CSV table of C-alpha atoms in Angstrom, one decimal:
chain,number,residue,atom,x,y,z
A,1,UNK,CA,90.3,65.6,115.4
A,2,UNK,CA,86.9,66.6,114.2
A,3,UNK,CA,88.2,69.3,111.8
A,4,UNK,CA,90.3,66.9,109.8
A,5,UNK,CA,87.7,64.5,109.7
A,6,UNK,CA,85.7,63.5,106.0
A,7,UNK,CA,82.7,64.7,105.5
A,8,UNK,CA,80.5,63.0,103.0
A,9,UNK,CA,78.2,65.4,100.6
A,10,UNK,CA,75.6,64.0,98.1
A,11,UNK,CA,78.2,62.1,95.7
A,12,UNK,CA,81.5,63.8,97.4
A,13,UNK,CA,83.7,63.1,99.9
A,14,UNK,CA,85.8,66.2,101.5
A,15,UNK,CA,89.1,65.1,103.0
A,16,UNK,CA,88.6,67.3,105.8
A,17,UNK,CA,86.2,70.1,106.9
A,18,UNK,CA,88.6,72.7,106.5
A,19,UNK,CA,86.9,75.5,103.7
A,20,UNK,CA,87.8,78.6,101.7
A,21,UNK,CA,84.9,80.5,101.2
A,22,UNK,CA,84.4,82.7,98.7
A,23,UNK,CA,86.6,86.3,99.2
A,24,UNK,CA,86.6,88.7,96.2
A,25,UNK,CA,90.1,89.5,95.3
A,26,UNK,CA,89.1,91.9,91.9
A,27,UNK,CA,91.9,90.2,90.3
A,28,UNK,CA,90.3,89.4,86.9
A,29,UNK,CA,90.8,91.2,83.6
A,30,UNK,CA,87.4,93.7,82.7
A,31,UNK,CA,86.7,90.4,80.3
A,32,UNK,CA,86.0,88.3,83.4
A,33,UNK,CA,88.7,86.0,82.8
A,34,UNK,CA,90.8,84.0,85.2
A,35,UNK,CA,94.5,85.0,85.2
A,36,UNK,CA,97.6,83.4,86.6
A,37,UNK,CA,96.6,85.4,90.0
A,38,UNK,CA,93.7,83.1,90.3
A,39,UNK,CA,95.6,80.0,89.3
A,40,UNK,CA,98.7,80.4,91.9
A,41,UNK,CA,95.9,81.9,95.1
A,42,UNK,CA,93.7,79.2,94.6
A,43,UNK,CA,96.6,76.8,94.0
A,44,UNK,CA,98.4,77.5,96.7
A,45,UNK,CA,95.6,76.8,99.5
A,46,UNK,CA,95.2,73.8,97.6
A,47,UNK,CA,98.6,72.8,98.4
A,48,UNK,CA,98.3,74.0,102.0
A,49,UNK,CA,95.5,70.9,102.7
A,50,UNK,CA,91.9,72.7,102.2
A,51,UNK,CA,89.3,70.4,101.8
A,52,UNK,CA,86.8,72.6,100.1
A,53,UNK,CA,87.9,75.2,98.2
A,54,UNK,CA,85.0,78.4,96.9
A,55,UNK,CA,86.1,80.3,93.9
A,56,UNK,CA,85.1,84.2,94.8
A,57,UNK,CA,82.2,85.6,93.2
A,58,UNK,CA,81.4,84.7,90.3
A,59,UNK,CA,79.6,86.6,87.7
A,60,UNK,CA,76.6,85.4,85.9
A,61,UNK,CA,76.0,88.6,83.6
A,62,UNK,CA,78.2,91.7,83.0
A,63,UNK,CA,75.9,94.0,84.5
A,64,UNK,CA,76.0,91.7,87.9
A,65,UNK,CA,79.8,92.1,88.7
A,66,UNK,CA,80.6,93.5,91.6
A,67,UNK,CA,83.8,95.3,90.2
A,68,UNK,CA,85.1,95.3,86.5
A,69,UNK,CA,87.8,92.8,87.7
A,70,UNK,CA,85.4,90.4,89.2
A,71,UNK,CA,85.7,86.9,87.5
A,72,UNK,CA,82.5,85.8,85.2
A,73,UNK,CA,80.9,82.9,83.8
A,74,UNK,CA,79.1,84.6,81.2
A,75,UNK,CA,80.7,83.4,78.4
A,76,UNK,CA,82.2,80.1,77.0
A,77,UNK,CA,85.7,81.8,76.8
A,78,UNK,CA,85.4,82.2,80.5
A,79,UNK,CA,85.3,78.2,80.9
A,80,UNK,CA,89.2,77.5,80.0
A,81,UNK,CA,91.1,80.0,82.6
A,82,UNK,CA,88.7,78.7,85.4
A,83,UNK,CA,88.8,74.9,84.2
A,84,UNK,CA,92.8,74.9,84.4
A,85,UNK,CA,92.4,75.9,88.7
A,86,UNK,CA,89.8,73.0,88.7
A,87,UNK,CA,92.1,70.4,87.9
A,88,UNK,CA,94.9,71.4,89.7
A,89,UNK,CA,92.7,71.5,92.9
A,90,UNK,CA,91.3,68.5,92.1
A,91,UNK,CA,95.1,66.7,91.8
A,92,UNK,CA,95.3,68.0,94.8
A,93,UNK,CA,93.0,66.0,96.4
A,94,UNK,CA,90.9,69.3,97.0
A,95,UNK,CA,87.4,69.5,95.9
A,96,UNK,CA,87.0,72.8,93.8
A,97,UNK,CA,83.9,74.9,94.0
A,98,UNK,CA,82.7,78.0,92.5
A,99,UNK,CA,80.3,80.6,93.7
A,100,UNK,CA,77.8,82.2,91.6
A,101,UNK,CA,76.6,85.6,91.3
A,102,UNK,CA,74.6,88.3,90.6
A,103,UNK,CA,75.5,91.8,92.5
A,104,UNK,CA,72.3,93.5,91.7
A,105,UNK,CA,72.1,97.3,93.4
A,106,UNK,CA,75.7,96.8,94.7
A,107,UNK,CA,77.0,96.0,91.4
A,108,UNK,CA,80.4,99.2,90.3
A,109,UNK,CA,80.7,97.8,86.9
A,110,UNK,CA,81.1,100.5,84.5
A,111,UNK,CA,78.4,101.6,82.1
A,112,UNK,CA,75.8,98.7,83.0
A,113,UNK,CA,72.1,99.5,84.4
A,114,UNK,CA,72.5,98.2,87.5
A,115,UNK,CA,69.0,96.1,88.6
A,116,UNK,CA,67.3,95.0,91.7
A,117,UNK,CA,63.7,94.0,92.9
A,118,UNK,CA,63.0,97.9,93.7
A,119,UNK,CA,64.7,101.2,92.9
A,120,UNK,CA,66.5,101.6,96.2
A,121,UNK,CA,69.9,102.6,96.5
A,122,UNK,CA,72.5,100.8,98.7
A,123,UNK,CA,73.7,104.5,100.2
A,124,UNK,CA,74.5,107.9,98.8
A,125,UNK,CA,77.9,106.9,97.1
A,126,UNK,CA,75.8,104.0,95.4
A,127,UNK,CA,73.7,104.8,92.3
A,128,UNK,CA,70.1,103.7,92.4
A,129,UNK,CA,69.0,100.5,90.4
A,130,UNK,CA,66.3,100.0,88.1
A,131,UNK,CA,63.4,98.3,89.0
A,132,UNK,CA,63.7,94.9,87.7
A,133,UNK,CA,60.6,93.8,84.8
A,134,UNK,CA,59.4,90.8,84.6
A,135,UNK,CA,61.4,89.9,81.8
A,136,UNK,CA,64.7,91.2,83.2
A,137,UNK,CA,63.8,88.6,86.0
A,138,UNK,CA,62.9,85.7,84.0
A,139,UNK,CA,66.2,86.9,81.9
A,140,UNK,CA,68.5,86.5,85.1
A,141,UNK,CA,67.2,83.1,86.0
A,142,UNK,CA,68.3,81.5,82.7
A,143,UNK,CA,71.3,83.4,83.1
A,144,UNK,CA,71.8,81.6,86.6
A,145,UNK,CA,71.2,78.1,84.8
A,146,UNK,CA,73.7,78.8,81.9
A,147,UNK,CA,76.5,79.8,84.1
A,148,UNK,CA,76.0,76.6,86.8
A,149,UNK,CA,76.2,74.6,83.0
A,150,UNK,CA,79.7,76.5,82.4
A,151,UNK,CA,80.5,76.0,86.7
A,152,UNK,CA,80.3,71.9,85.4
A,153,UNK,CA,82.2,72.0,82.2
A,154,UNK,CA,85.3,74.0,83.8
A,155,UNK,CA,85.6,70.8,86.2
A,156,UNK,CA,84.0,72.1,89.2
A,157,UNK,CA,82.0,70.1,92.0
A,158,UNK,CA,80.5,72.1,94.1
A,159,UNK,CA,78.2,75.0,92.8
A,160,UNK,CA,77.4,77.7,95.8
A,161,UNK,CA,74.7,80.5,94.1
A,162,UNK,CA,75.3,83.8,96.6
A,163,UNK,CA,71.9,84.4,98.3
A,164,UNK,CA,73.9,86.9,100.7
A,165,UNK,CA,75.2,90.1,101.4
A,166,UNK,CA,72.9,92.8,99.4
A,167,UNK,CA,73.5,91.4,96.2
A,168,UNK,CA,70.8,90.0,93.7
A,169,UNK,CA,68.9,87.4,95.1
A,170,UNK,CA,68.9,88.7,98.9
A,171,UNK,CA,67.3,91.5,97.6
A,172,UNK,CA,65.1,90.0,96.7
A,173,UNK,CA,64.8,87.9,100.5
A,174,UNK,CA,64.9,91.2,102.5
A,175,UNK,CA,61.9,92.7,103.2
A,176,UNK,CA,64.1,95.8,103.6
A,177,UNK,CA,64.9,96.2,100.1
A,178,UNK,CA,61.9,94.4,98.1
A,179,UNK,CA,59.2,96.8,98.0
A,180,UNK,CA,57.5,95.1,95.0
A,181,UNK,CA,53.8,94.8,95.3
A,182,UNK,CA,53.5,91.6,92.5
A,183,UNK,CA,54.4,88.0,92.8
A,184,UNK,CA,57.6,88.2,93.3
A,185,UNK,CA,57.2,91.2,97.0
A,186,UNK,CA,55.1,91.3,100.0
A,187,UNK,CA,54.8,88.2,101.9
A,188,UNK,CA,57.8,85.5,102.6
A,189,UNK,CA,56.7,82.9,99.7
A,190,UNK,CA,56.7,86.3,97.5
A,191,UNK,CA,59.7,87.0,97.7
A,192,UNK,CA,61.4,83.9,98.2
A,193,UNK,CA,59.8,83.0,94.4
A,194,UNK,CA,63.0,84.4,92.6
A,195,UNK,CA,65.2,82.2,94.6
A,196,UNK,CA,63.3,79.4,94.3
A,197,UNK,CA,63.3,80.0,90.3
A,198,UNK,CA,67.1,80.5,90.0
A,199,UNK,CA,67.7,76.9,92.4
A,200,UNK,CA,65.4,75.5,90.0
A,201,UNK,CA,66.9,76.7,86.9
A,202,UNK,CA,70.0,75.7,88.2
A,203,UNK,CA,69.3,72.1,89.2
A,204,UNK,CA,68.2,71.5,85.9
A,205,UNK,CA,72.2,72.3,84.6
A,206,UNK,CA,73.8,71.2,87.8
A,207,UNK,CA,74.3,67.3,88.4
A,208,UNK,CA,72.1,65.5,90.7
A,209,UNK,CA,74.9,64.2,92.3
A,210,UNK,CA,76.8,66.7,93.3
A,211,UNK,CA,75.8,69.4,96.2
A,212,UNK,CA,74.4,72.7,95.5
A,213,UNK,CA,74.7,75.3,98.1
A,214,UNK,CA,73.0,78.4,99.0
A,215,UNK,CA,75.0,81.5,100.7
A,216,UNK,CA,72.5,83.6,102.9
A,217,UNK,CA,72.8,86.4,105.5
A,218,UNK,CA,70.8,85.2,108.5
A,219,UNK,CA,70.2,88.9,109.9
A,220,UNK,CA,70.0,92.2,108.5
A,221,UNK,CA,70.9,93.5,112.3
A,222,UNK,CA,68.1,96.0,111.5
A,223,UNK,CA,64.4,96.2,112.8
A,224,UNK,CA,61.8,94.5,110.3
A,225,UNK,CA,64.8,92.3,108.6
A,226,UNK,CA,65.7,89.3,108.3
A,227,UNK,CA,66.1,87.5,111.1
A,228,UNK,CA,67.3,83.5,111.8
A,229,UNK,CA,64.3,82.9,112.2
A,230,UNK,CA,62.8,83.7,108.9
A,231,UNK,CA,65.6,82.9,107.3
A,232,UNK,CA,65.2,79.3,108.4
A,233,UNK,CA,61.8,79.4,107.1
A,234,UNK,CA,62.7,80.8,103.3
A,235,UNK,CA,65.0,77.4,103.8
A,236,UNK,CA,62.7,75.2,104.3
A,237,UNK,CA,60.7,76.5,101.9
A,238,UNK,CA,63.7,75.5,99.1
A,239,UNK,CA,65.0,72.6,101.3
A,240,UNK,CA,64.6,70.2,98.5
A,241,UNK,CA,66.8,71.8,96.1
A,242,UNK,CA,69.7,72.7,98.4
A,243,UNK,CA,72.3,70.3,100.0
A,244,UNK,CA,74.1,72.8,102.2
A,245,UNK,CA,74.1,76.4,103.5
A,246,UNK,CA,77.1,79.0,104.0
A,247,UNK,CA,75.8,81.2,106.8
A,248,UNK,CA,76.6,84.5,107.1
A,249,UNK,CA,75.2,88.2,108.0
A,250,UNK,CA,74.8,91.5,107.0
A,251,UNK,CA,75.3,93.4,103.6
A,252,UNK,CA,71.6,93.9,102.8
A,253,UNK,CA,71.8,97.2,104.1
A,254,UNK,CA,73.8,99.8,105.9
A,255,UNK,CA,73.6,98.5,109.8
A,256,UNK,CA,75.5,98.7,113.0
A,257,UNK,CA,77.6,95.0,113.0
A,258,UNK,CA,80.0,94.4,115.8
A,259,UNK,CA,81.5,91.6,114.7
A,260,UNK,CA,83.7,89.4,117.3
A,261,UNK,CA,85.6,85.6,116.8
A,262,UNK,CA,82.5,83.2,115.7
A,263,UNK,CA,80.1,86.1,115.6
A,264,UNK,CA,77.7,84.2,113.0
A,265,UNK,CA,78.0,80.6,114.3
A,266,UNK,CA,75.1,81.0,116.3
A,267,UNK,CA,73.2,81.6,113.1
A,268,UNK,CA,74.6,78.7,111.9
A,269,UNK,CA,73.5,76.4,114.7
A,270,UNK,CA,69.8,77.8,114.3
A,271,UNK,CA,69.8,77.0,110.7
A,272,UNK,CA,71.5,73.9,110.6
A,273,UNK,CA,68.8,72.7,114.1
A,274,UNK,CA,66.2,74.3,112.2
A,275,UNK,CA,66.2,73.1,108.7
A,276,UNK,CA,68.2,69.9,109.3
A,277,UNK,CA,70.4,71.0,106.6
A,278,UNK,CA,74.5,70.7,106.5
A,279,UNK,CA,75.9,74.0,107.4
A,280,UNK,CA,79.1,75.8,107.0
A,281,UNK,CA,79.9,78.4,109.8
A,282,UNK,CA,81.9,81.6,108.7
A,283,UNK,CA,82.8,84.7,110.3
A,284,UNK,CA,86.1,85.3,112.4
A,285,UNK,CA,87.3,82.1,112.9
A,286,UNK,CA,90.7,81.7,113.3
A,287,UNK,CA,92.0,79.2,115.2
A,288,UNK,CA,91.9,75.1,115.0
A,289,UNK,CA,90.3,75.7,118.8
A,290,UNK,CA,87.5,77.5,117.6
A,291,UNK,CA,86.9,75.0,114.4
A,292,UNK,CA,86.8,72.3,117.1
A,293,UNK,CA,85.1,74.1,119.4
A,294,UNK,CA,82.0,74.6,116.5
A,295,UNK,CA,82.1,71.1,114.9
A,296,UNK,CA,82.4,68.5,118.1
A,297,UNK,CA,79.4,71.3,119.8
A,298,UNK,CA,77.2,69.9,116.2
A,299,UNK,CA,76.8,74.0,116.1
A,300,UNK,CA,77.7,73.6,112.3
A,301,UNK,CA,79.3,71.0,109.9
A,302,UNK,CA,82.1,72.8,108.2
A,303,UNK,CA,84.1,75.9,108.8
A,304,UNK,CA,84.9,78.2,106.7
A,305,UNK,CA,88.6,80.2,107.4
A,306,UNK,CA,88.5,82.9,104.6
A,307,UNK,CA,91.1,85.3,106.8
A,308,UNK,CA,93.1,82.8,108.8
A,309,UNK,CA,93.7,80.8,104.9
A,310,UNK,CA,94.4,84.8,103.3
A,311,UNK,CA,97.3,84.9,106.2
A,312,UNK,CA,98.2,81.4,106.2
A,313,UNK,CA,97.7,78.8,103.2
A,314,UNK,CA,99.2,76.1,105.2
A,315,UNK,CA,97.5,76.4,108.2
A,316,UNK,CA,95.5,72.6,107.6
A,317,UNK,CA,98.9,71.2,107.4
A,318,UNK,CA,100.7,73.0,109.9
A,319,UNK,CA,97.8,71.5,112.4
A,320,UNK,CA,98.6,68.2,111.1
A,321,UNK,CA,102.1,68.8,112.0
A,322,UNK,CA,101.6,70.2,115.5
A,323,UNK,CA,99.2,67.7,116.3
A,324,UNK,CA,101.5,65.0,115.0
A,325,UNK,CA,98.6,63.5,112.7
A,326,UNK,CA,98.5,61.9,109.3
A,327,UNK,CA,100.3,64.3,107.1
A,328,UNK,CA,99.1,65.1,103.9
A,329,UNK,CA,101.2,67.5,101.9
A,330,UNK,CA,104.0,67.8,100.3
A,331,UNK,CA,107.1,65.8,102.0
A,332,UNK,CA,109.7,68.7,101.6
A,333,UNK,CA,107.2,70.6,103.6
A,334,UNK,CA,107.1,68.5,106.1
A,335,UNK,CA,110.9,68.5,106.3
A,336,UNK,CA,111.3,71.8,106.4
A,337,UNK,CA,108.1,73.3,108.5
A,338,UNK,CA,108.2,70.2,111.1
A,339,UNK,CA,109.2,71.1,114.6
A,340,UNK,CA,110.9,67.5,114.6
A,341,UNK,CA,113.7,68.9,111.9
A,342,UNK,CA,114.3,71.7,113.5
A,343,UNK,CA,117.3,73.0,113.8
């Protein structure tokens, strides 16, 4: 079954192709510090036989949180909290990622300037951001580097920087929303500099041997946004530094989505064909059918079930069990979940 199957990542091995991705559950103190919430969520689709788990959003600065109880990586006190779900997704023969961020315009953290490429609000009930200086932009960078450093010392090994969704960086990508006339707006190299600076900065903390991936919205579902297309070619354009891409839509700006099951695979498939790049697919899949459906098509190489997981931690194992295939979890789980000791 092609959805249990390894999958082989620079110097990694995932037990299956089963992922969490990254789903903000504003669960952190207003120090950015991982609490027991983090420890027993994260913990407990470890348990349930995820092969690649994404820590939510991570912040890289205060003033890029996406709420005051978004988790950070700031800081070195930070590090501990976040290094404790590490290893216990790692004895659990899960590989732990992280996902780094910086919200940018849609940043709600109280009493920080909130910063973008230009000073465009998100929508009326957002305030309007501060065109970034040169120096503020040179300033976030670093602060991308730093925090991938921290990502490595709390034990994690996979780094995903968040290139999606409205926040920082696809800001920066959209030509809806970067209105800059320097280096880093205008054309596509333009304003695909800032990402190629913050991959940069944070291959230099990162190690080589472990993947780095890249979040992105493939379409802004509006006319003269992004489209797959583009998108593909902004990718190829930082193909070098990147080892995989989380595909997903939207966020950049207020647009008329309808989403349905597997809505964003096809962006997937046109990435992944188009760049030659590892993908994951997200977006509405919920189902072992539909993950087999995407992975034995080639239309991406992981999946990502950030609801179906929410609902159900155990839902790797329990298709293990229904499929009567190498189990993997805990034995009293099998004993009492297994349709065989029923009774």
């Amino acid at each position: 079954m092609r959805m249990l199957d390894e999958f082989a990542i620079k110097g990694l091995t995932l037990k299956n192709r089963v992922v969490l991705p990254p789903m903000d559950t504003y669960s952190a103190g207003e120090d950015g510090r991982a609490t027991p919430f983090h420890l027993v969520h994260y913990g407990s689709r470890a348990l349930g036989g995820a092969g690649l788990i994404i820590l939510e959003a991570t912040a890289v600065t205060p003033k890029g949180r996406i709420t005051d109880s978004c988790l950070g990586l700031w800081e070195e006190e930070q590090i501990p909290g976040l290094r404790e779900i590490a290893d216990f997704l790692t004895s659990q023969g899960t590989v732990p990622g992280i996902q780094l961020n910086h919200a940018g315009r849609k940043s709600q953290a109280k009493g920080a300037p909130i910063l973008a490429p230009s000073p465009l609000a998100f929508s009326e009930e957002y305030r309007v951001p501060a065109e970034m200086t040169l120096e503020e932009i040179r300033e976030a960078v670093g602060q991308f580097g730093e925090a991938a450093r921290r990502a490595r010392e709390a034990g994690f090994r996979f780094l995903e920087v968040h290139g999606a969704h409205g926040y920082l960086i696809s800001t920066f990508l959209s030509p809806l929303t970067n209105k800059r006339e320097d280096a880093y707006g205008g054309s596509r190299e333009n304003r695909s500099r800032f990402l190629r600076e913050v991959l940069l900065e944070v291959r230099k903390h990162w190690p080589e041997e472990l993947p780095l991936g890249l979040r992105v919205s493939a379409s802004d579902y509006l006319e003269g946004g992004m489209t797959p297309e583009e998108m593909t070619e902004i990718l190829l354009g930082v193909r070098e530094l990147l080892d995989v891409v989380h595909v997903s839509s939207g966020g950049v700006a207020l647009a008329p989505i309808r989403p349905y099951p597997g809505y964003q695979v096809g962006f997937a498939q046109t990435i992944r064909e188009g760049t030659g790049l590892p993908v994951i697919a997200v977006g509405l899949i919920t189902t072992w059918q539909m993950a087999e459906e995407i992975l034995m098509n080639s239309r991406a190489d992981l999946v990502a079930l950030g609801r179906e997981l929410f609902r159900n931690p155990n839902f790797t194992l329990q298709v293990q069990m229904e499929k009567d295939l190498p189990y993997t979890g805990p034995e009293a789980w099998y004993e009492a979940f297994s349709r065989k000791n029923k009774r």
